[in-house]
Amino acid sequence: MNTKVYIVDARHPNTDLLVSAAHIIQEGGLVAFPTETVYGLGADGTDSEAVAKIFMAKGRPSDNPLILHIADTAMVKTLAKEVPANARILMGRFWPGPLTLVLKRTQAVPDVVTGGLDTVAIRLPDSEVARELIRLAGVPVAGPSANTSGRPSPTTAQAVLADLEGKIEGIIDAGPCGIGVESTVVDCTTPVPTLLRPGGITMEMLLEVLGEVEYQPIKGEDTKAPRAPGMKYKHYAPLAPMVLYEGDSAQVAKAIADASKIALESKRVGAIVSNETAALLEKGVQVADYGSRYRPEEVAAGLYEALRYFDSEPVDVIYAEGIDEFGLGLAVMNRLRKAAGYRIVKVE
Ligand code: TXA
Ligand code: MG
């Protein structure tokens, strides 16, 4: 199929183009759309057949449930059986925005959306384009990130097309996403809300309004029954094997400089590092620079493009630099560890 590209302004999107895209969704087709975090792959969330096409196009395991995107808080009522006090606080403070809430679901939510769970993930995005698309479609829009399963999430329309061109009816291109990592997923069905996936709303922001949040960072791949089912799969991986260096930043920079220099003798070497570390590397190392290690927002915004950089610049091994886990750094490190398949070198 021919994937139609609708180019719109992120702030003042052309309504006629969004109406055409919304029609595709109403007719059971797939449209990729921008959000403030990453691009999503949208389908009518009330249409089981349409939602099933999302899993086909992405090659996504069917037990990994999807987020339902809504245009206003009123849409929660038909999807969630109850909205606990904590969820209400989070909605009031962070919606619209990069926060997804897991709530007890109603019968209106098709099984294919939730992978058979009795809960549903709901998000009200801040992106004007996303909200207007959902409003025009008139239904909750089921939408995972618009990448092939296992690959880095797309933060540009070009990255979406690289994975899904010819497999989806359309894409709305509103330029690069601002935040660059996915929404924070919080389970509000537990007595103390549980952080399932760190993302655009930081742990510090959650703690400020909730006081208490459960979080168990996943260590290694030995998670038998992960709470967010998507967390157990290989994710965000670049094409070449990647090794992640963590610890004191000066020592990490030195360790990557040393390791990449040795590797260069026999291999094509890539590095996903800060601009501070990039300056220390041998000329032969191919560098995808994610910005300053001291500005986690900058790293988040550049991370997935850096992970995709070596798709077109093939290398044999990639050395990646970790950052401190404050602010968006927590989400960045969660993604980098997965992308590395937990091949981690700790330096002190
Ligand atoms: O920023 C985002 O969240 C993007 C944009 C497009 O909105 N979407 C996104 O969707 O990242 P996806 O499908 O790539 O990630 C959704 C995550 C997965 O880890 C999934 O397992 C989890 O949310 N999830 C969905 N429904 C759930 C549920 N009922 N209970 C627990 N986890 C759930
Ligand atoms: Mg995803």
Tab-separated table of C-alpha atoms and ligand atoms in Angstrom:
chain	number	residue	atom	x	y	z
A	1	MET	CA	0.000	0.000	0.000
A	2	ASN	CA	0.981	3.594	-0.540
A	3	THR	CA	1.537	5.440	2.740
A	4	LYS	CA	0.074	8.959	2.488
A	5	VAL	CA	2.114	11.699	4.171
A	6	TYR	CA	0.203	14.659	5.643
A	7	ILE	CA	2.567	17.511	6.472
A	8	VAL	CA	1.122	19.870	9.093
A	9	ASP	CA	2.267	22.632	11.409
A	10	ALA	CA	2.697	21.340	14.980
A	11	ARG	CA	0.935	24.346	16.554
A	12	HIS	CA	-1.651	25.213	13.907
A	13	PRO	CA	-2.321	22.022	11.966
A	14	ASN	CA	-4.352	22.217	8.766
A	15	THR	CA	-7.807	20.888	9.685
A	16	ASP	CA	-8.592	19.465	6.219
A	17	LEU	CA	-5.506	17.259	6.359
A	18	LEU	CA	-6.354	16.060	9.877
A	19	VAL	CA	-9.917	15.295	8.742
A	20	SER	CA	-8.514	13.060	5.969
A	21	ALA	CA	-6.281	11.274	8.492
A	22	ALA	CA	-9.173	10.909	10.962
A	23	HIS	CA	-11.250	9.332	8.157
A	24	ILE	CA	-8.645	6.621	7.725
A	25	ILE	CA	-8.931	5.818	11.432
A	26	GLN	CA	-12.754	5.800	11.285
A	27	GLU	CA	-12.588	3.374	8.382
A	28	GLY	CA	-10.416	0.938	10.309
A	29	GLY	CA	-7.010	1.939	8.889
A	30	LEU	CA	-3.696	2.885	10.521
A	31	VAL	CA	-2.305	6.410	10.796
A	32	ALA	CA	0.991	7.331	12.471
A	33	PHE	CA	0.737	10.595	14.387
A	34	PRO	CA	3.060	12.881	16.343
A	35	THR	CA	2.834	13.369	20.103
A	36	GLU	CA	5.039	15.391	22.445
A	37	THR	CA	6.961	12.200	23.311
A	38	VAL	CA	7.360	9.981	20.212
A	39	TYR	CA	5.287	9.178	17.116
A	40	GLY	CA	2.379	6.792	17.721
A	41	LEU	CA	0.684	4.301	15.403
A	42	GLY	CA	-3.030	5.007	15.656
A	43	ALA	CA	-6.140	2.929	15.067
A	44	ASP	CA	-9.761	3.128	16.251
A	45	GLY	CA	-9.450	1.810	19.811
A	46	THR	CA	-13.035	0.532	19.781
A	47	ASP	CA	-12.530	-1.570	16.618
A	48	SER	CA	-10.874	-4.944	17.371
A	49	GLU	CA	-9.999	-5.599	13.727
A	50	ALA	CA	-8.354	-2.211	13.309
A	51	VAL	CA	-6.369	-2.678	16.529
A	52	ALA	CA	-5.248	-6.132	15.378
A	53	LYS	CA	-3.657	-4.445	12.330
A	54	ILE	CA	-1.374	-2.463	14.657
A	55	PHE	CA	0.139	-5.697	15.992
A	56	MET	CA	0.608	-6.969	12.416
A	57	ALA	CA	2.267	-3.787	11.126
A	58	LYS	CA	4.688	-3.571	14.079
A	59	GLY	CA	5.312	-7.286	14.460
A	60	ARG	CA	4.277	-6.765	18.089
A	61	PRO	CA	3.499	-9.706	20.416
A	62	SER	CA	-0.252	-9.721	21.075
A	63	ASP	CA	0.139	-9.936	24.873
A	64	ASN	CA	1.736	-6.481	24.978
A	65	PRO	CA	-1.190	-4.098	25.585
A	66	LEU	CA	-1.703	-0.702	23.961
A	67	ILE	CA	-2.345	2.794	25.281
A	68	LEU	CA	-5.680	4.426	24.466
A	69	HIS	CA	-5.182	8.093	23.575
A	70	ILE	CA	-8.034	10.461	24.381
A	71	ALA	CA	-8.845	14.077	23.443
A	72	ASP	CA	-10.276	15.205	26.803
A	73	THR	CA	-10.690	13.868	30.339
A	74	ALA	CA	-14.418	13.215	29.759
A	75	MET	CA	-13.429	10.245	27.549
A	76	VAL	CA	-12.030	8.427	30.609
A	77	LYS	CA	-15.545	7.689	31.872
A	78	THR	CA	-16.432	5.134	29.202
A	79	LEU	CA	-13.052	3.354	29.445
A	80	ALA	CA	-12.270	3.199	33.173
A	81	LYS	CA	-14.486	1.541	35.780
A	82	GLU	CA	-13.182	3.779	38.540
A	83	VAL	CA	-10.795	6.670	38.932
A	84	PRO	CA	-9.052	6.497	42.327
A	85	ALA	CA	-8.122	9.708	44.153
A	86	ASN	CA	-4.441	9.394	43.204
A	87	ALA	CA	-5.295	9.097	39.526
A	88	ARG	CA	-7.488	12.167	39.769
A	89	ILE	CA	-4.601	14.126	41.278
A	90	LEU	CA	-2.245	13.000	38.516
A	91	MET	CA	-4.726	13.882	35.769
A	92	GLY	CA	-5.301	17.323	37.270
A	93	ARG	CA	-1.598	18.041	37.513
A	94	PHE	CA	-0.073	16.377	34.429
A	95	TRP	CA	-2.789	16.046	31.771
A	96	PRO	CA	-2.565	16.858	28.964
A	97	GLY	CA	1.005	15.587	28.981
A	98	PRO	CA	3.442	12.665	28.849
A	99	LEU	CA	1.733	10.559	31.514
A	100	THR	CA	-0.189	7.299	30.984
A	101	LEU	CA	-2.456	5.984	33.733
A	102	VAL	CA	-3.347	2.327	34.197
A	103	LEU	CA	-6.901	1.972	35.530
A	104	LYS	CA	-9.505	-0.786	35.918
A	105	ARG	CA	-11.198	-1.091	32.553
A	106	THR	CA	-14.827	-1.242	31.431
A	107	GLN	CA	-16.349	-3.676	28.942
A	108	ALA	CA	-16.185	-0.927	26.301
A	109	VAL	CA	-12.454	-1.639	25.887
A	110	PRO	CA	-11.797	-4.494	23.434
A	111	ASP	CA	-9.663	-7.393	24.744
A	112	VAL	CA	-7.189	-6.952	21.904
A	113	VAL	CA	-6.245	-3.506	23.301
A	114	THR	CA	-5.410	-4.785	26.800
A	115	GLY	CA	-4.031	-8.202	25.898
A	116	GLY	CA	-6.780	-9.672	28.081
A	117	LEU	CA	-5.805	-7.685	31.217
A	118	ASP	CA	-8.563	-6.223	33.416
A	119	THR	CA	-6.831	-2.837	33.276
A	120	VAL	CA	-6.402	-0.246	30.530
A	121	ALA	CA	-3.677	2.345	29.906
A	122	ILE	CA	-5.025	5.827	29.101
A	123	ARG	CA	-3.185	8.966	27.990
A	124	LEU	CA	-4.266	12.511	27.148
A	125	PRO	CA	-1.405	13.871	25.021
A	126	ASP	CA	-0.291	17.489	25.078
A	127	SER	CA	0.332	17.559	21.326
A	128	GLU	CA	-2.227	19.746	19.596
A	129	VAL	CA	-2.047	17.585	16.464
A	130	ALA	CA	-2.653	14.369	18.405
A	131	ARG	CA	-5.601	15.754	20.347
A	132	GLU	CA	-7.217	17.265	17.256
A	133	LEU	CA	-6.827	13.975	15.366
A	134	ILE	CA	-8.491	12.048	18.211
A	135	ARG	CA	-11.258	14.636	18.480
A	136	LEU	CA	-11.969	14.437	14.739
A	137	ALA	CA	-11.879	10.626	14.769
A	138	GLY	CA	-14.385	10.731	17.641
A	139	VAL	CA	-13.004	7.574	19.277
A	140	PRO	CA	-10.185	6.705	21.667
A	141	VAL	CA	-7.124	6.069	19.505
A	142	ALA	CA	-5.084	2.972	20.332
A	143	GLY	CA	-1.443	3.825	19.748
A	144	PRO	CA	1.863	2.208	20.535
A	145	SER	CA	5.081	3.864	19.408
A	146	ALA	CA	5.208	3.781	15.593
A	147	ASN	CA	8.318	1.603	15.228
A	148	THR	CA	8.862	-2.005	14.255
A	149	SER	CA	8.726	-4.001	17.493
A	150	GLY	CA	12.151	-4.079	19.185
A	151	ARG	CA	13.516	-0.992	17.401
A	152	PRO	CA	14.060	2.473	18.860
A	153	SER	CA	10.864	4.545	18.994
A	154	PRO	CA	10.514	7.139	16.227
A	155	THR	CA	10.831	10.830	17.045
A	156	THR	CA	10.572	11.952	13.408
A	157	ALA	CA	8.268	11.059	10.509
A	158	GLN	CA	11.343	9.829	8.603
A	159	ALA	CA	12.052	7.270	11.347
A	160	VAL	CA	8.422	6.081	11.168
A	161	LEU	CA	8.654	5.679	7.390
A	162	ALA	CA	11.945	3.779	7.692
A	163	ASP	CA	10.087	1.114	9.706
A	164	LEU	CA	6.493	1.235	8.429
A	165	GLU	CA	6.337	2.730	4.912
A	166	GLY	CA	3.963	0.636	2.798
A	167	LYS	CA	2.489	-1.066	5.881
A	168	ILE	CA	0.220	1.766	7.047
A	169	GLU	CA	-2.328	3.998	5.300
A	170	GLY	CA	-0.973	7.331	6.433
A	171	ILE	CA	1.327	9.436	8.563
A	172	ILE	CA	0.945	12.948	9.929
A	173	ASP	CA	4.310	14.710	9.843
A	174	ALA	CA	4.535	17.629	12.279
A	175	GLY	CA	8.313	17.588	12.666
A	176	PRO	CA	10.420	16.142	15.485
A	177	CYS	CA	8.882	15.321	18.892
A	178	GLY	CA	9.964	17.612	21.719
A	179	ILE	CA	10.517	15.232	24.641
A	180	GLY	CA	11.989	12.276	22.787
A	181	VAL	CA	11.247	9.458	25.270
A	182	GLU	CA	7.828	7.893	25.820
A	183	SER	CA	5.261	8.799	28.431
A	184	THR	CA	5.606	7.761	32.062
A	185	VAL	CA	3.304	4.809	32.820
A	186	VAL	CA	1.795	4.751	36.345
A	187	ASP	CA	-0.421	1.952	37.644
A	188	CYS	CA	-3.110	3.592	39.771
A	189	THR	CA	-4.827	0.323	40.730
A	190	THR	CA	-2.286	-0.425	43.496
A	191	PRO	CA	-2.708	1.118	47.007
A	192	VAL	CA	0.485	3.126	46.413
A	193	PRO	CA	0.739	4.117	42.719
A	194	THR	CA	3.395	2.104	40.887
A	195	LEU	CA	5.761	3.523	38.296
A	196	LEU	CA	5.790	0.928	35.503
A	197	ARG	CA	7.835	2.861	32.945
A	198	PRO	CA	9.860	6.023	33.612
A	199	GLY	CA	9.213	8.676	30.961
A	200	GLY	CA	8.420	12.292	30.213
A	201	ILE	CA	6.956	13.042	33.670
A	202	THR	CA	9.859	12.500	36.049
A	203	MET	CA	9.918	10.548	39.326
A	204	GLU	CA	10.636	13.815	41.142
A	205	MET	CA	7.467	15.365	39.638
A	206	LEU	CA	5.365	12.340	40.659
A	207	LEU	CA	6.729	12.339	44.210
A	208	GLU	CA	5.997	16.026	44.578
A	209	VAL	CA	2.249	15.438	44.156
A	210	LEU	CA	1.874	11.855	45.437
A	211	GLY	CA	4.409	11.706	48.273
A	212	GLU	CA	4.945	7.993	47.642
A	213	VAL	CA	5.501	5.946	44.460
A	214	GLU	CA	6.536	2.300	44.096
A	215	TYR	CA	9.256	1.580	41.549
A	216	GLN	CA	11.282	-1.511	40.895
A	217	PRO	CA	13.822	-0.892	38.178
A	218	ILE	CA	14.233	-3.974	36.058
A	219	LYS	CA	17.634	-5.580	36.530
A	220	GLY	CA	18.658	-7.861	33.719
A	221	GLU	CA	16.202	-9.780	31.596
A	222	ASP	CA	15.108	-12.353	34.166
A	223	THR	CA	11.702	-10.781	34.742
A	224	LYS	CA	9.149	-13.563	34.592
A	225	ALA	CA	5.970	-11.561	35.079
A	226	PRO	CA	6.701	-7.902	34.445
A	227	ARG	CA	3.907	-5.536	35.417
A	228	ALA	CA	4.061	-3.554	32.172
A	229	PRO	CA	4.043	-6.459	29.763
A	230	GLY	CA	6.068	-4.531	27.173
A	231	MET	CA	9.047	-4.363	29.517
A	232	LYS	CA	10.060	-7.994	29.004
A	233	TYR	CA	10.831	-7.775	25.299
A	234	LYS	CA	14.015	-6.766	23.555
A	235	HIS	CA	13.638	-3.068	22.972
A	236	TYR	CA	15.188	0.037	21.446
A	237	ALA	CA	18.054	-1.994	20.000
A	238	PRO	CA	20.342	-0.517	17.339
A	239	LEU	CA	21.493	-2.909	14.587
A	240	ALA	CA	24.983	-3.457	16.078
A	241	PRO	CA	25.639	-4.858	19.573
A	242	MET	CA	25.960	-2.096	22.125
A	243	VAL	CA	27.860	-1.903	25.419
A	244	LEU	CA	26.751	0.655	28.004
A	245	TYR	CA	29.240	2.312	30.373
A	246	GLU	CA	27.902	3.623	33.683
A	247	GLY	CA	29.459	5.377	36.663
A	248	ASP	CA	31.492	8.502	37.356
A	249	SER	CA	31.316	10.542	34.162
A	250	ALA	CA	35.040	11.324	33.858
A	251	GLN	CA	35.904	7.636	34.359
A	252	VAL	CA	33.201	6.550	31.903
A	253	ALA	CA	34.547	8.945	29.272
A	254	LYS	CA	38.075	7.591	29.760
A	255	ALA	CA	36.926	3.963	29.685
A	256	ILE	CA	35.024	4.514	26.417
A	257	ALA	CA	37.994	6.346	24.879
A	258	ASP	CA	40.311	3.441	25.816
A	259	ALA	CA	37.956	0.627	24.756
A	260	SER	CA	37.067	2.253	21.440
A	261	LYS	CA	40.718	2.897	20.610
A	262	ILE	CA	41.565	-0.790	21.055
A	263	ALA	CA	38.459	-1.944	19.170
A	264	LEU	CA	39.332	0.348	16.232
A	265	GLU	CA	42.342	-1.862	15.441
A	266	SER	CA	40.055	-4.626	14.161
A	267	LYS	CA	36.513	-3.246	13.909
A	268	ARG	CA	34.235	-0.465	12.764
A	269	VAL	CA	33.402	1.334	16.000
A	270	GLY	CA	30.445	3.554	16.913
A	271	ALA	CA	29.872	5.654	20.012
A	272	ILE	CA	26.645	7.073	21.446
A	273	VAL	CA	28.004	9.646	23.847
A	274	SER	CA	27.763	13.186	25.167
A	275	ASN	CA	29.505	16.000	23.326
A	276	GLU	CA	31.866	16.205	26.334
A	277	THR	CA	33.016	12.604	25.749
A	278	ALA	CA	32.937	12.858	21.935
A	279	ALA	CA	35.824	15.315	22.142
A	280	LEU	CA	38.072	12.623	23.692
A	281	LEU	CA	37.544	9.892	21.057
A	282	GLU	CA	39.850	8.811	18.221
A	283	LYS	CA	39.023	10.216	14.775
A	284	GLY	CA	38.097	6.799	13.378
A	285	VAL	CA	35.237	6.324	15.843
A	286	GLN	CA	31.819	7.135	14.334
A	287	VAL	CA	30.033	9.322	16.825
A	288	ALA	CA	26.323	9.898	17.410
A	289	ASP	CA	26.345	12.708	19.915
A	290	TYR	CA	23.261	13.095	22.135
A	291	GLY	CA	24.103	16.520	23.552
A	292	SER	CA	25.428	17.495	26.963
A	293	ARG	CA	25.545	14.818	29.684
A	294	TYR	CA	24.563	17.542	32.170
A	295	ARG	CA	21.226	18.255	30.433
A	296	PRO	CA	19.028	15.141	30.569
A	297	GLU	CA	16.242	16.833	28.517
A	298	GLU	CA	18.738	17.301	25.709
A	299	VAL	CA	19.876	13.671	25.969
A	300	ALA	CA	16.254	12.423	25.943
A	301	ALA	CA	15.422	14.520	22.877
A	302	GLY	CA	18.440	13.172	20.956
A	303	LEU	CA	18.509	9.587	22.230
A	304	TYR	CA	16.434	7.649	19.684
A	305	GLU	CA	17.941	9.453	16.701
A	306	ALA	CA	21.360	8.537	18.112
A	307	LEU	CA	20.286	4.877	18.423
A	308	ARG	CA	19.070	4.958	14.792
A	309	TYR	CA	22.164	6.780	13.496
A	310	PHE	CA	24.064	3.532	12.918
A	311	ASP	CA	21.288	2.109	10.688
A	312	SER	CA	22.829	4.051	7.820
A	313	GLU	CA	26.431	4.092	9.147
A	314	PRO	CA	27.063	0.410	9.829
A	315	VAL	CA	29.504	-0.460	12.614
A	316	ASP	CA	30.467	-3.712	14.370
A	317	VAL	CA	30.162	-2.502	17.939
A	318	ILE	CA	28.708	0.543	19.717
A	319	TYR	CA	29.958	2.014	22.996
A	320	ALA	CA	27.354	4.065	24.838
A	321	GLU	CA	27.716	6.489	27.716
A	322	GLY	CA	25.266	6.509	30.634
A	323	ILE	CA	24.148	9.640	32.460
A	324	ASP	CA	22.987	10.397	36.006
A	325	GLU	CA	19.486	9.207	36.881
A	326	PHE	CA	17.864	12.476	37.877
A	327	GLY	CA	14.991	14.073	35.955
A	328	LEU	CA	14.646	12.576	32.492
A	329	GLY	CA	17.925	10.712	33.173
A	330	LEU	CA	15.907	7.887	34.776
A	331	ALA	CA	13.963	7.290	31.539
A	332	VAL	CA	17.107	7.700	29.422
A	333	MET	CA	18.998	5.060	31.448
A	334	ASN	CA	16.014	2.660	31.378
A	335	ARG	CA	16.068	2.845	27.545
A	336	LEU	CA	19.866	2.693	27.207
A	337	ARG	CA	20.090	-0.442	29.390
A	338	LYS	CA	17.478	-2.199	27.281
A	339	ALA	CA	19.069	-1.030	24.042
A	340	ALA	CA	22.323	-2.541	25.285
A	341	GLY	CA	20.560	-5.825	26.079
A	342	TYR	CA	21.949	-5.276	29.613
A	343	ARG	CA	25.580	-5.490	28.431
A	344	ILE	CA	26.745	-3.002	31.069
A	345	VAL	CA	30.223	-2.046	32.240
A	346	LYS	CA	30.269	-0.303	35.619
A	347	VAL	CA	33.239	1.977	36.202
A	348	GLU	CA	33.973	3.619	39.544
B	1	TXA	O1	4.614	8.245	24.852
B	1	TXA	C1	4.012	7.183	24.700
B	1	TXA	O2	3.532	6.538	25.650
B	1	TXA	C2	3.858	6.664	23.269
B	1	TXA	C3	3.006	7.666	22.504
B	1	TXA	C4	2.694	7.219	21.124
B	1	TXA	O3	1.830	7.908	23.227
B	1	TXA	N1	3.274	5.363	23.259
B	1	TXA	C5	3.935	4.246	23.669
B	1	TXA	O4	3.221	3.058	23.548
B	1	TXA	O5	5.068	4.278	24.087
B	1	TXA	P1	3.893	1.627	23.674
B	1	TXA	O6	2.839	0.674	23.276
B	1	TXA	O7	5.141	1.608	22.893
B	1	TXA	O8	4.172	1.472	25.204
B	1	TXA	C6	3.091	1.287	26.112
B	1	TXA	C7	3.569	0.665	27.387
B	1	TXA	C8	4.049	-0.754	27.185
B	1	TXA	O9	5.183	-0.994	27.990
B	1	TXA	C9	2.846	-1.582	27.662
B	1	TXA	O10	3.217	-2.859	28.104
B	1	TXA	C10	2.317	-0.712	28.792
B	1	TXA	O11	2.485	0.618	28.316
B	1	TXA	N2	0.887	-0.971	29.042
B	1	TXA	C11	-0.155	-0.785	28.206
B	1	TXA	N3	-1.308	-1.171	28.777
B	1	TXA	C12	-1.007	-1.602	30.003
B	1	TXA	C13	-1.775	-2.138	31.095
B	1	TXA	N4	-3.092	-2.297	31.018
B	1	TXA	N5	-1.116	-2.484	32.216
B	1	TXA	C14	0.225	-2.305	32.315
B	1	TXA	N6	1.004	-1.814	31.326
B	1	TXA	C15	0.392	-1.468	30.183
B	2	MG	MG	6.971	1.164	22.158
